[in-house]
Amino acid sequence: MSSAVELRAPGPRGIPPLFARLVDDAALFPPGSAPVPQAVADHLAARSGPYAGVMGPMLCQASRLAELITELAKAKPAEPVALSLVCDTGLGGVPKALSIIEGRQELLALRMVEMPAPSDVDDVWLERVSEFVPEDIVRVVEPRRGANGWLDGIKRVAEHGCWPKLRCGGQTAESFPTVEVVSDFLAVASTLGVPFKVTSGVHSAVRRTDPETGFNHHGFLNLLVATARSLSGKNVRDALASTDDAALADEARSLSDDAARAVRDVFASYGSASLTDPVTDLEGLELL
């Protein structure tokens, strides 16, 4: 299995393997929903900052691709911006979007194409994904959690060479998977031979309850430690449920570089509306 960290390009020296390219730039998506000019400016600033190695690709909806290209053309980046294209216009719109990106390679370097799966993740649809998206581009598919056979859908996605995506939040309480659901997902995901990604709902390093909504948000450090435990046969649920910042940080710190890379071969990245918050959390925990 190719390393997820390698596929996403190694980070600069000094970034621990557990956090290299961990945070995808999801500034264009809720809850931030940044205007494209602001998202581009913040991304380029972070890319030249001291912790650029923590940052993965910029996520952009297919419906906003033209707007992104316009702003990048104004900004004139020294190097193309790594991009993950999120298909919000249907699978049929992928070829046109890929053609547009190919024509602007001085601005964009396509790394991934992400899309929601239909309610039934069937082989025919997954074969179409493989036909539309070149083999050298990572294909990320999100089966609908809660549908019958959800975990079977996760396995089917991996069998077709795609990375599954786990949605960890949204606008309703039901959008946030329970500790038990994530634990069941990790039990499957750690055996697939391809990494997974996480989207929505993860806003901090450690699990927390939003005081305004009452929603329980998973933490990215919880997910990393839980993945490590899943690989070593230890208690995954306790790691996911923990709100003990110091204990989670100590456990993460105790992982060898090889163990950290093994974790990231399973848990590739998560999308964050902020590029500064994850770094601030990691600095506060003395992990960077």
PDB file of C-alpha atoms in Angstrom:
ATOM      1  CA  MET A   1       0.000   0.000   0.000  1.00  0.00           C
ATOM      2  CA  SER A   2       1.303   3.436  -0.908  1.00  0.00           C
ATOM      3  CA  SER A   3       1.679   5.786   2.032  1.00  0.00           C
ATOM      4  CA  ALA A   4      -0.996   8.458   2.266  1.00  0.00           C
ATOM      5  CA  VAL A   5       1.676  10.867   3.475  1.00  0.00           C
ATOM      6  CA  GLU A   6       3.825  10.063   0.430  1.00  0.00           C
ATOM      7  CA  LEU A   7       0.865  10.488  -1.946  1.00  0.00           C
ATOM      8  CA  ARG A   8       0.241  13.916  -0.493  1.00  0.00           C
ATOM      9  CA  ALA A   9       3.932  14.910  -0.713  1.00  0.00           C
ATOM     10  CA  PRO A  10       6.219  15.044   2.317  1.00  0.00           C
ATOM     11  CA  GLY A  11       6.099  18.038   4.610  1.00  0.00           C
ATOM     12  CA  PRO A  12       9.093  20.228   5.367  1.00  0.00           C
ATOM     13  CA  ARG A  13      11.609  19.083   7.928  1.00  0.00           C
ATOM     14  CA  GLY A  14      10.541  19.512  11.515  1.00  0.00           C
ATOM     15  CA  ILE A  15       6.901  18.420  11.060  1.00  0.00           C
ATOM     16  CA  PRO A  16       6.246  15.143  12.924  1.00  0.00           C
ATOM     17  CA  PRO A  17       5.043  12.358  10.574  1.00  0.00           C
ATOM     18  CA  LEU A  18       1.780  12.086  12.504  1.00  0.00           C
ATOM     19  CA  PHE A  19       0.780  15.602  11.405  1.00  0.00           C
ATOM     20  CA  ALA A  20       2.407  15.999   7.979  1.00  0.00           C
ATOM     21  CA  ARG A  21      -0.198  17.129   5.431  1.00  0.00           C
ATOM     22  CA  LEU A  22      -2.964  16.274   7.902  1.00  0.00           C
ATOM     23  CA  VAL A  23      -5.175  19.357   7.420  1.00  0.00           C
ATOM     24  CA  ASP A  24      -6.951  19.934   4.113  1.00  0.00           C
ATOM     25  CA  ASP A  25      -7.957  23.536   3.496  1.00  0.00           C
ATOM     26  CA  ALA A  26     -11.770  23.519   3.544  1.00  0.00           C
ATOM     27  CA  ALA A  27     -12.188  27.285   3.980  1.00  0.00           C
ATOM     28  CA  LEU A  28     -14.710  27.421   1.122  1.00  0.00           C
ATOM     29  CA  PHE A  29     -17.049  25.046   2.946  1.00  0.00           C
ATOM     30  CA  PRO A  30     -19.312  25.507   5.999  1.00  0.00           C
ATOM     31  CA  PRO A  31     -19.029  26.557   8.725  1.00  0.00           C
ATOM     32  CA  GLY A  32     -16.474  29.075   7.444  1.00  0.00           C
ATOM     33  CA  SER A  33     -17.774  29.469   3.872  1.00  0.00           C
ATOM     34  CA  ALA A  34     -15.064  32.003   3.131  1.00  0.00           C
ATOM     35  CA  PRO A  35     -15.283  34.157  -0.006  1.00  0.00           C
ATOM     36  CA  VAL A  36     -12.925  32.819  -2.667  1.00  0.00           C
ATOM     37  CA  PRO A  37     -10.571  35.851  -2.614  1.00  0.00           C
ATOM     38  CA  GLN A  38     -10.106  35.487   1.152  1.00  0.00           C
ATOM     39  CA  ALA A  39      -9.656  31.711   0.938  1.00  0.00           C
ATOM     40  CA  VAL A  40      -6.979  32.090  -1.747  1.00  0.00           C
ATOM     41  CA  ALA A  41      -5.111  34.781   0.185  1.00  0.00           C
ATOM     42  CA  ASP A  42      -5.170  32.745   3.411  1.00  0.00           C
ATOM     43  CA  HIS A  43      -4.091  29.565   1.658  1.00  0.00           C
ATOM     44  CA  LEU A  44      -1.120  31.176  -0.064  1.00  0.00           C
ATOM     45  CA  ALA A  45      -0.086  32.862   3.194  1.00  0.00           C
ATOM     46  CA  ALA A  46      -0.257  29.560   5.097  1.00  0.00           C
ATOM     47  CA  ARG A  47       1.665  27.788   2.345  1.00  0.00           C
ATOM     48  CA  SER A  48       4.631  30.070   2.953  1.00  0.00           C
ATOM     49  CA  GLY A  49       4.324  29.943   6.748  1.00  0.00           C
ATOM     50  CA  PRO A  50       6.371  27.948   9.276  1.00  0.00           C
ATOM     51  CA  TYR A  51       3.808  25.144   9.528  1.00  0.00           C
ATOM     52  CA  ALA A  52       3.041  24.731   5.843  1.00  0.00           C
ATOM     53  CA  GLY A  53       3.930  21.059   6.193  1.00  0.00           C
ATOM     54  CA  VAL A  54       0.752  20.454   8.211  1.00  0.00           C
ATOM     55  CA  MET A  55      -1.396  21.661   5.309  1.00  0.00           C
ATOM     56  CA  GLY A  56      -2.779  19.469   2.551  1.00  0.00           C
ATOM     57  CA  PRO A  57      -4.588  20.444  -0.658  1.00  0.00           C
ATOM     58  CA  MET A  58      -7.148  23.182  -1.037  1.00  0.00           C
ATOM     59  CA  LEU A  59     -10.686  21.846  -1.382  1.00  0.00           C
ATOM     60  CA  CYS A  60     -12.911  23.508  -3.957  1.00  0.00           C
ATOM     61  CA  GLN A  61     -16.374  22.688  -5.236  1.00  0.00           C
ATOM     62  CA  ALA A  62     -16.651  22.058  -8.974  1.00  0.00           C
ATOM     63  CA  SER A  63     -19.308  24.779  -9.071  1.00  0.00           C
ATOM     64  CA  ARG A  64     -16.768  27.351  -7.806  1.00  0.00           C
ATOM     65  CA  LEU A  65     -13.809  26.219  -9.891  1.00  0.00           C
ATOM     66  CA  ALA A  66     -14.009  29.120 -12.369  1.00  0.00           C
ATOM     67  CA  GLU A  67     -14.083  31.601  -9.499  1.00  0.00           C
ATOM     68  CA  LEU A  68     -11.054  29.947  -7.886  1.00  0.00           C
ATOM     69  CA  ILE A  69      -9.094  30.071 -11.135  1.00  0.00           C
ATOM     70  CA  THR A  70      -9.931  33.758 -11.568  1.00  0.00           C
ATOM     71  CA  GLU A  71      -8.594  34.607  -8.113  1.00  0.00           C
ATOM     72  CA  LEU A  72      -5.478  32.478  -8.517  1.00  0.00           C
ATOM     73  CA  ALA A  73      -4.754  34.182 -11.833  1.00  0.00           C
ATOM     74  CA  LYS A  74      -4.820  37.514  -9.988  1.00  0.00           C
ATOM     75  CA  ALA A  75      -2.595  36.192  -7.188  1.00  0.00           C
ATOM     76  CA  LYS A  76      -0.046  34.600  -9.558  1.00  0.00           C
ATOM     77  CA  PRO A  77       1.236  31.883  -7.149  1.00  0.00           C
ATOM     78  CA  ALA A  78       4.897  30.953  -7.540  1.00  0.00           C
ATOM     79  CA  GLU A  79       3.888  27.285  -7.705  1.00  0.00           C
ATOM     80  CA  PRO A  80       0.566  25.644  -8.580  1.00  0.00           C
ATOM     81  CA  VAL A  81      -1.859  25.179  -5.696  1.00  0.00           C
ATOM     82  CA  ALA A  82      -2.529  21.545  -4.791  1.00  0.00           C
ATOM     83  CA  LEU A  83      -6.238  20.953  -5.331  1.00  0.00           C
ATOM     84  CA  SER A  84      -8.872  18.473  -4.264  1.00  0.00           C
ATOM     85  CA  LEU A  85     -11.930  18.903  -6.468  1.00  0.00           C
ATOM     86  CA  VAL A  86     -15.213  18.261  -4.660  1.00  0.00           C
ATOM     87  CA  CYS A  87     -17.898  17.218  -7.124  1.00  0.00           C
ATOM     88  CA  ASP A  88     -21.083  19.068  -6.199  1.00  0.00           C
ATOM     89  CA  THR A  89     -22.402  19.054  -9.759  1.00  0.00           C
ATOM     90  CA  GLY A  90     -22.668  15.298 -10.239  1.00  0.00           C
ATOM     91  CA  LEU A  91     -20.358  12.709 -11.713  1.00  0.00           C
ATOM     92  CA  GLY A  92     -21.246  13.808 -15.229  1.00  0.00           C
ATOM     93  CA  GLY A  93     -19.602  17.174 -14.646  1.00  0.00           C
ATOM     94  CA  VAL A  94     -16.221  15.681 -13.779  1.00  0.00           C
ATOM     95  CA  PRO A  95     -14.723  15.439 -17.306  1.00  0.00           C
ATOM     96  CA  LYS A  96     -15.367  19.135 -18.029  1.00  0.00           C
ATOM     97  CA  ALA A  97     -13.905  20.191 -14.676  1.00  0.00           C
ATOM     98  CA  LEU A  98     -10.797  18.065 -15.228  1.00  0.00           C
ATOM     99  CA  SER A  99     -10.363  19.580 -18.695  1.00  0.00           C
ATOM    100  CA  ILE A 100     -10.522  23.097 -17.242  1.00  0.00           C
ATOM    101  CA  ILE A 101      -7.931  22.228 -14.585  1.00  0.00           C
ATOM    102  CA  GLU A 102      -5.654  20.649 -17.167  1.00  0.00           C
ATOM    103  CA  GLY A 103      -5.671  23.916 -19.069  1.00  0.00           C
ATOM    104  CA  ARG A 104      -4.542  25.878 -16.015  1.00  0.00           C
ATOM    105  CA  GLN A 105      -1.685  23.755 -14.715  1.00  0.00           C
ATOM    106  CA  GLU A 106       0.352  26.864 -13.933  1.00  0.00           C
ATOM    107  CA  LEU A 107      -2.263  27.624 -11.261  1.00  0.00           C
ATOM    108  CA  LEU A 108      -3.588  24.252 -10.090  1.00  0.00           C
ATOM    109  CA  ALA A 109      -2.133  20.801  -9.448  1.00  0.00           C
ATOM    110  CA  LEU A 110      -4.997  18.326  -9.154  1.00  0.00           C
ATOM    111  CA  ARG A 111      -4.361  15.766  -6.422  1.00  0.00           C
ATOM    112  CA  MET A 112      -7.803  14.380  -5.608  1.00  0.00           C
ATOM    113  CA  VAL A 113     -11.383  14.204  -6.796  1.00  0.00           C
ATOM    114  CA  GLU A 114     -13.998  13.764  -4.066  1.00  0.00           C
ATOM    115  CA  MET A 115     -17.671  12.907  -4.478  1.00  0.00           C
ATOM    116  CA  PRO A 116     -20.681  11.620  -2.566  1.00  0.00           C
ATOM    117  CA  ALA A 117     -21.854   8.154  -3.487  1.00  0.00           C
ATOM    118  CA  PRO A 118     -25.446   7.374  -4.479  1.00  0.00           C
ATOM    119  CA  SER A 119     -27.589   5.643  -1.873  1.00  0.00           C
ATOM    120  CA  ASP A 120     -26.571   2.291  -3.353  1.00  0.00           C
ATOM    121  CA  VAL A 121     -22.788   2.174  -3.809  1.00  0.00           C
ATOM    122  CA  ASP A 122     -22.889  -0.252  -6.726  1.00  0.00           C
ATOM    123  CA  ASP A 123     -20.037  -1.540  -8.847  1.00  0.00           C
ATOM    124  CA  VAL A 124     -21.323   0.084 -12.032  1.00  0.00           C
ATOM    125  CA  TRP A 125     -21.221   3.578 -10.511  1.00  0.00           C
ATOM    126  CA  LEU A 126     -17.758   2.979  -9.034  1.00  0.00           C
ATOM    127  CA  GLU A 127     -16.500   1.790 -12.418  1.00  0.00           C
ATOM    128  CA  ARG A 128     -17.735   5.054 -13.928  1.00  0.00           C
ATOM    129  CA  VAL A 129     -15.740   6.933 -11.299  1.00  0.00           C
ATOM    130  CA  SER A 130     -12.629   5.026 -12.362  1.00  0.00           C
ATOM    131  CA  GLU A 131     -13.340   5.810 -16.011  1.00  0.00           C
ATOM    132  CA  PHE A 132     -13.817   9.537 -15.419  1.00  0.00           C
ATOM    133  CA  VAL A 133     -10.910  10.129 -13.029  1.00  0.00           C
ATOM    134  CA  PRO A 134      -7.345   9.221 -14.160  1.00  0.00           C
ATOM    135  CA  GLU A 135      -5.442   6.607 -12.162  1.00  0.00           C
ATOM    136  CA  ASP A 136      -2.813   9.118 -11.016  1.00  0.00           C
ATOM    137  CA  ILE A 137      -5.490  11.169  -9.237  1.00  0.00           C
ATOM    138  CA  VAL A 138      -6.735   9.979  -5.848  1.00  0.00           C
ATOM    139  CA  ARG A 139     -10.460   9.178  -5.973  1.00  0.00           C
ATOM    140  CA  VAL A 140     -12.362   9.803  -2.721  1.00  0.00           C
ATOM    141  CA  VAL A 141     -15.925   8.531  -2.313  1.00  0.00           C
ATOM    142  CA  GLU A 142     -18.318   9.192   0.560  1.00  0.00           C
ATOM    143  CA  PRO A 143     -20.881   6.418   1.102  1.00  0.00           C
ATOM    144  CA  ARG A 144     -23.984   7.637   2.884  1.00  0.00           C
ATOM    145  CA  ARG A 145     -23.724   6.843   6.545  1.00  0.00           C
ATOM    146  CA  GLY A 146     -26.916   5.382   7.952  1.00  0.00           C
ATOM    147  CA  ALA A 147     -27.886   3.643   4.726  1.00  0.00           C
ATOM    148  CA  ASN A 148     -28.284  -0.112   4.779  1.00  0.00           C
ATOM    149  CA  GLY A 149     -24.958  -1.811   4.243  1.00  0.00           C
ATOM    150  CA  TRP A 150     -22.959   1.361   4.924  1.00  0.00           C
ATOM    151  CA  LEU A 151     -19.847  -0.523   6.034  1.00  0.00           C
ATOM    152  CA  ASP A 152     -20.189  -2.875   3.073  1.00  0.00           C
ATOM    153  CA  GLY A 153     -20.246   0.252   0.906  1.00  0.00           C
ATOM    154  CA  ILE A 154     -16.995   1.378   2.541  1.00  0.00           C
ATOM    155  CA  LYS A 155     -15.403  -1.944   1.610  1.00  0.00           C
ATOM    156  CA  ARG A 156     -16.733  -1.753  -1.945  1.00  0.00           C
ATOM    157  CA  VAL A 157     -15.283   1.736  -2.392  1.00  0.00           C
ATOM    158  CA  ALA A 158     -11.855   0.462  -1.318  1.00  0.00           C
ATOM    159  CA  GLU A 159     -12.097  -2.584  -3.584  1.00  0.00           C
ATOM    160  CA  HIS A 160     -12.374  -0.189  -6.530  1.00  0.00           C
ATOM    161  CA  GLY A 161      -9.205   1.633  -5.458  1.00  0.00           C
ATOM    162  CA  CYS A 162     -10.989   4.681  -4.019  1.00  0.00           C
ATOM    163  CA  TRP A 163     -10.477   6.224  -0.602  1.00  0.00           C
ATOM    164  CA  PRO A 164     -13.604   6.248   1.580  1.00  0.00           C
ATOM    165  CA  LYS A 165     -14.665   9.432   3.319  1.00  0.00           C
ATOM    166  CA  LEU A 166     -16.206   9.635   6.791  1.00  0.00           C
ATOM    167  CA  ARG A 167     -18.538  12.559   7.507  1.00  0.00           C
ATOM    168  CA  CYS A 168     -18.223  13.628  11.145  1.00  0.00           C
ATOM    169  CA  GLY A 169     -20.690  16.493  11.354  1.00  0.00           C
ATOM    170  CA  GLY A 170     -23.135  18.864   9.762  1.00  0.00           C
ATOM    171  CA  GLN A 171     -26.151  21.001  10.567  1.00  0.00           C
ATOM    172  CA  THR A 172     -28.080  18.431  12.630  1.00  0.00           C
ATOM    173  CA  ALA A 173     -27.308  16.199  15.598  1.00  0.00           C
ATOM    174  CA  GLU A 174     -27.794  13.150  13.364  1.00  0.00           C
ATOM    175  CA  SER A 175     -24.919  14.369  11.172  1.00  0.00           C
ATOM    176  CA  PHE A 176     -22.470  13.639  13.988  1.00  0.00           C
ATOM    177  CA  PRO A 177     -21.614   9.937  14.216  1.00  0.00           C
ATOM    178  CA  THR A 178     -21.457   8.426  17.671  1.00  0.00           C
ATOM    179  CA  VAL A 179     -18.307   6.996  19.195  1.00  0.00           C
ATOM    180  CA  GLU A 180     -19.683   3.531  18.445  1.00  0.00           C
ATOM    181  CA  VAL A 181     -20.272   4.334  14.775  1.00  0.00           C
ATOM    182  CA  VAL A 182     -16.753   5.753  14.309  1.00  0.00           C
ATOM    183  CA  SER A 183     -15.288   2.774  16.164  1.00  0.00           C
ATOM    184  CA  ASP A 184     -17.091   0.380  13.811  1.00  0.00           C
ATOM    185  CA  PHE A 185     -15.837   2.410  10.852  1.00  0.00           C
ATOM    186  CA  LEU A 186     -12.220   2.247  12.081  1.00  0.00           C
ATOM    187  CA  ALA A 187     -12.464  -1.509  12.583  1.00  0.00           C
ATOM    188  CA  VAL A 188     -13.183  -1.796   8.863  1.00  0.00           C
ATOM    189  CA  ALA A 189     -11.033   1.087   7.611  1.00  0.00           C
ATOM    190  CA  SER A 190      -7.863  -0.218   9.252  1.00  0.00           C
ATOM    191  CA  THR A 191      -8.061  -3.375   7.107  1.00  0.00           C
ATOM    192  CA  LEU A 192      -8.849  -1.884   3.690  1.00  0.00           C
ATOM    193  CA  GLY A 193      -5.413  -1.276   2.187  1.00  0.00           C
ATOM    194  CA  VAL A 194      -6.345   2.314   1.219  1.00  0.00           C
ATOM    195  CA  PRO A 195      -6.543   5.387   3.465  1.00  0.00           C
ATOM    196  CA  PHE A 196      -9.693   7.241   4.448  1.00  0.00           C
ATOM    197  CA  LYS A 197     -10.476  10.943   4.805  1.00  0.00           C
ATOM    198  CA  VAL A 198     -12.668  12.792   7.287  1.00  0.00           C
ATOM    199  CA  THR A 199     -14.963  15.682   6.433  1.00  0.00           C
ATOM    200  CA  SER A 200     -17.077  18.136   8.464  1.00  0.00           C
ATOM    201  CA  GLY A 201     -17.525  18.488  12.186  1.00  0.00           C
ATOM    202  CA  VAL A 202     -13.896  18.236  13.335  1.00  0.00           C
ATOM    203  CA  HIS A 203     -12.969  21.706  14.593  1.00  0.00           C
ATOM    204  CA  SER A 204     -10.390  21.028  17.284  1.00  0.00           C
ATOM    205  CA  ALA A 205      -7.714  18.571  18.337  1.00  0.00           C
ATOM    206  CA  VAL A 206      -9.702  17.046  21.202  1.00  0.00           C
ATOM    207  CA  ARG A 207     -13.329  15.996  21.450  1.00  0.00           C
ATOM    208  CA  ARG A 208     -15.614  18.737  22.722  1.00  0.00           C
ATOM    209  CA  THR A 209     -19.260  19.701  23.091  1.00  0.00           C
ATOM    210  CA  ASP A 210     -20.350  22.867  21.320  1.00  0.00           C
ATOM    211  CA  PRO A 211     -21.917  25.068  24.023  1.00  0.00           C
ATOM    212  CA  GLU A 212     -24.351  26.641  21.551  1.00  0.00           C
ATOM    213  CA  THR A 213     -25.653  23.540  19.756  1.00  0.00           C
ATOM    214  CA  GLY A 214     -24.887  20.786  22.251  1.00  0.00           C
ATOM    215  CA  PHE A 215     -23.376  18.735  19.420  1.00  0.00           C
ATOM    216  CA  ASN A 216     -20.444  16.468  20.324  1.00  0.00           C
ATOM    217  CA  HIS A 217     -17.563  17.138  17.936  1.00  0.00           C
ATOM    218  CA  HIS A 218     -14.882  14.526  17.356  1.00  0.00           C
ATOM    219  CA  GLY A 219     -11.280  15.706  17.708  1.00  0.00           C
ATOM    220  CA  PHE A 220      -8.598  15.034  15.114  1.00  0.00           C
ATOM    221  CA  LEU A 221      -6.175  13.944  17.836  1.00  0.00           C
ATOM    222  CA  ASN A 222      -8.795  11.514  19.125  1.00  0.00           C
ATOM    223  CA  LEU A 223      -9.104  10.099  15.616  1.00  0.00           C
ATOM    224  CA  LEU A 224      -5.338   9.746  15.208  1.00  0.00           C
ATOM    225  CA  VAL A 225      -4.903   8.002  18.557  1.00  0.00           C
ATOM    226  CA  ALA A 226      -7.962   5.815  17.923  1.00  0.00           C
ATOM    227  CA  THR A 227      -6.540   4.776  14.550  1.00  0.00           C
ATOM    228  CA  ALA A 228      -3.255   3.844  16.231  1.00  0.00           C
ATOM    229  CA  ARG A 229      -5.162   1.768  18.763  1.00  0.00           C
ATOM    230  CA  SER A 230      -7.198   0.109  16.031  1.00  0.00           C
ATOM    231  CA  LEU A 231      -3.972  -0.997  14.349  1.00  0.00           C
ATOM    232  CA  SER A 232      -2.570  -2.389  17.601  1.00  0.00           C
ATOM    233  CA  GLY A 233      -5.739  -4.042  18.907  1.00  0.00           C
ATOM    234  CA  LYS A 234      -6.283  -1.648  21.810  1.00  0.00           C
ATOM    235  CA  ASN A 235      -9.411   0.126  23.074  1.00  0.00           C
ATOM    236  CA  VAL A 236     -10.596   2.402  20.281  1.00  0.00           C
ATOM    237  CA  ARG A 237     -13.798   3.683  21.870  1.00  0.00           C
ATOM    238  CA  ASP A 238     -12.036   5.112  24.916  1.00  0.00           C
ATOM    239  CA  ALA A 239      -9.698   7.083  22.658  1.00  0.00           C
ATOM    240  CA  LEU A 240     -12.592   8.472  20.632  1.00  0.00           C
ATOM    241  CA  ALA A 241     -14.567   9.441  23.747  1.00  0.00           C
ATOM    242  CA  SER A 242     -11.651  10.967  25.670  1.00  0.00           C
ATOM    243  CA  THR A 243     -11.583  14.672  26.521  1.00  0.00           C
ATOM    244  CA  ASP A 244      -8.258  14.380  28.347  1.00  0.00           C
ATOM    245  CA  ASP A 245      -6.012  16.663  26.300  1.00  0.00           C
ATOM    246  CA  ALA A 246      -2.811  15.743  28.132  1.00  0.00           C
ATOM    247  CA  ALA A 247      -3.364  11.984  27.974  1.00  0.00           C
ATOM    248  CA  LEU A 248      -4.145  12.050  24.251  1.00  0.00           C
ATOM    249  CA  ALA A 249      -1.118  14.237  23.566  1.00  0.00           C
ATOM    250  CA  ASP A 250       1.137  11.911  25.565  1.00  0.00           C
ATOM    251  CA  GLU A 251      -0.133   8.884  23.671  1.00  0.00           C
ATOM    252  CA  ALA A 252       0.372  10.610  20.331  1.00  0.00           C
ATOM    253  CA  ARG A 253       3.843  11.725  21.372  1.00  0.00           C
ATOM    254  CA  SER A 254       4.779   8.169  22.340  1.00  0.00           C
ATOM    255  CA  LEU A 255       4.228   6.827  18.814  1.00  0.00           C
ATOM    256  CA  SER A 256       7.403   6.046  16.913  1.00  0.00           C
ATOM    257  CA  ASP A 257       7.837   7.606  13.479  1.00  0.00           C
ATOM    258  CA  ASP A 258       7.078   4.228  11.889  1.00  0.00           C
ATOM    259  CA  ALA A 259       3.928   3.845  13.977  1.00  0.00           C
ATOM    260  CA  ALA A 260       2.882   7.395  13.071  1.00  0.00           C
ATOM    261  CA  ARG A 261       3.335   6.671   9.364  1.00  0.00           C
ATOM    262  CA  ALA A 262       1.270   3.508   9.750  1.00  0.00           C
ATOM    263  CA  VAL A 263      -1.512   5.588  11.292  1.00  0.00           C
ATOM    264  CA  ARG A 264      -1.407   8.049   8.408  1.00  0.00           C
ATOM    265  CA  ASP A 265      -1.469   5.196   5.910  1.00  0.00           C
ATOM    266  CA  VAL A 266      -4.967   4.621   7.294  1.00  0.00           C
ATOM    267  CA  PHE A 267      -6.172   8.115   8.325  1.00  0.00           C
ATOM    268  CA  ALA A 268      -4.979  10.372   5.524  1.00  0.00           C
ATOM    269  CA  SER A 269      -6.425  13.778   6.391  1.00  0.00           C
ATOM    270  CA  TYR A 270      -9.392  15.818   7.478  1.00  0.00           C
ATOM    271  CA  GLY A 271     -10.927  19.025   6.155  1.00  0.00           C
ATOM    272  CA  SER A 272     -10.758  22.132   8.326  1.00  0.00           C
ATOM    273  CA  ALA A 273     -12.375  25.506   7.704  1.00  0.00           C
ATOM    274  CA  SER A 274      -9.413  27.052   9.570  1.00  0.00           C
ATOM    275  CA  LEU A 275      -5.725  26.497   8.876  1.00  0.00           C
ATOM    276  CA  THR A 276      -4.630  28.271  12.037  1.00  0.00           C
ATOM    277  CA  ASP A 277      -6.825  26.533  14.637  1.00  0.00           C
ATOM    278  CA  PRO A 278      -5.272  23.054  14.228  1.00  0.00           C
ATOM    279  CA  VAL A 279      -1.768  24.492  14.497  1.00  0.00           C
ATOM    280  CA  THR A 280      -2.742  26.525  17.556  1.00  0.00           C
ATOM    281  CA  ASP A 281      -4.163  23.385  19.199  1.00  0.00           C
ATOM    282  CA  LEU A 282      -1.045  21.339  18.419  1.00  0.00           C
ATOM    283  CA  GLU A 283       1.233  24.081  19.693  1.00  0.00           C
ATOM    284  CA  GLY A 284      -0.790  24.309  22.886  1.00  0.00           C
ATOM    285  CA  LEU A 285      -0.389  20.558  23.400  1.00  0.00           C
ATOM    286  CA  GLU A 286       3.365  20.864  22.660  1.00  0.00           C
ATOM    287  CA  LEU A 287       3.060  18.510  19.683  1.00  0.00           C
ATOM    288  CA  LEU A 288       4.599  20.957  17.197  1.00  0.00           C
TER     289      LEU A 288
END
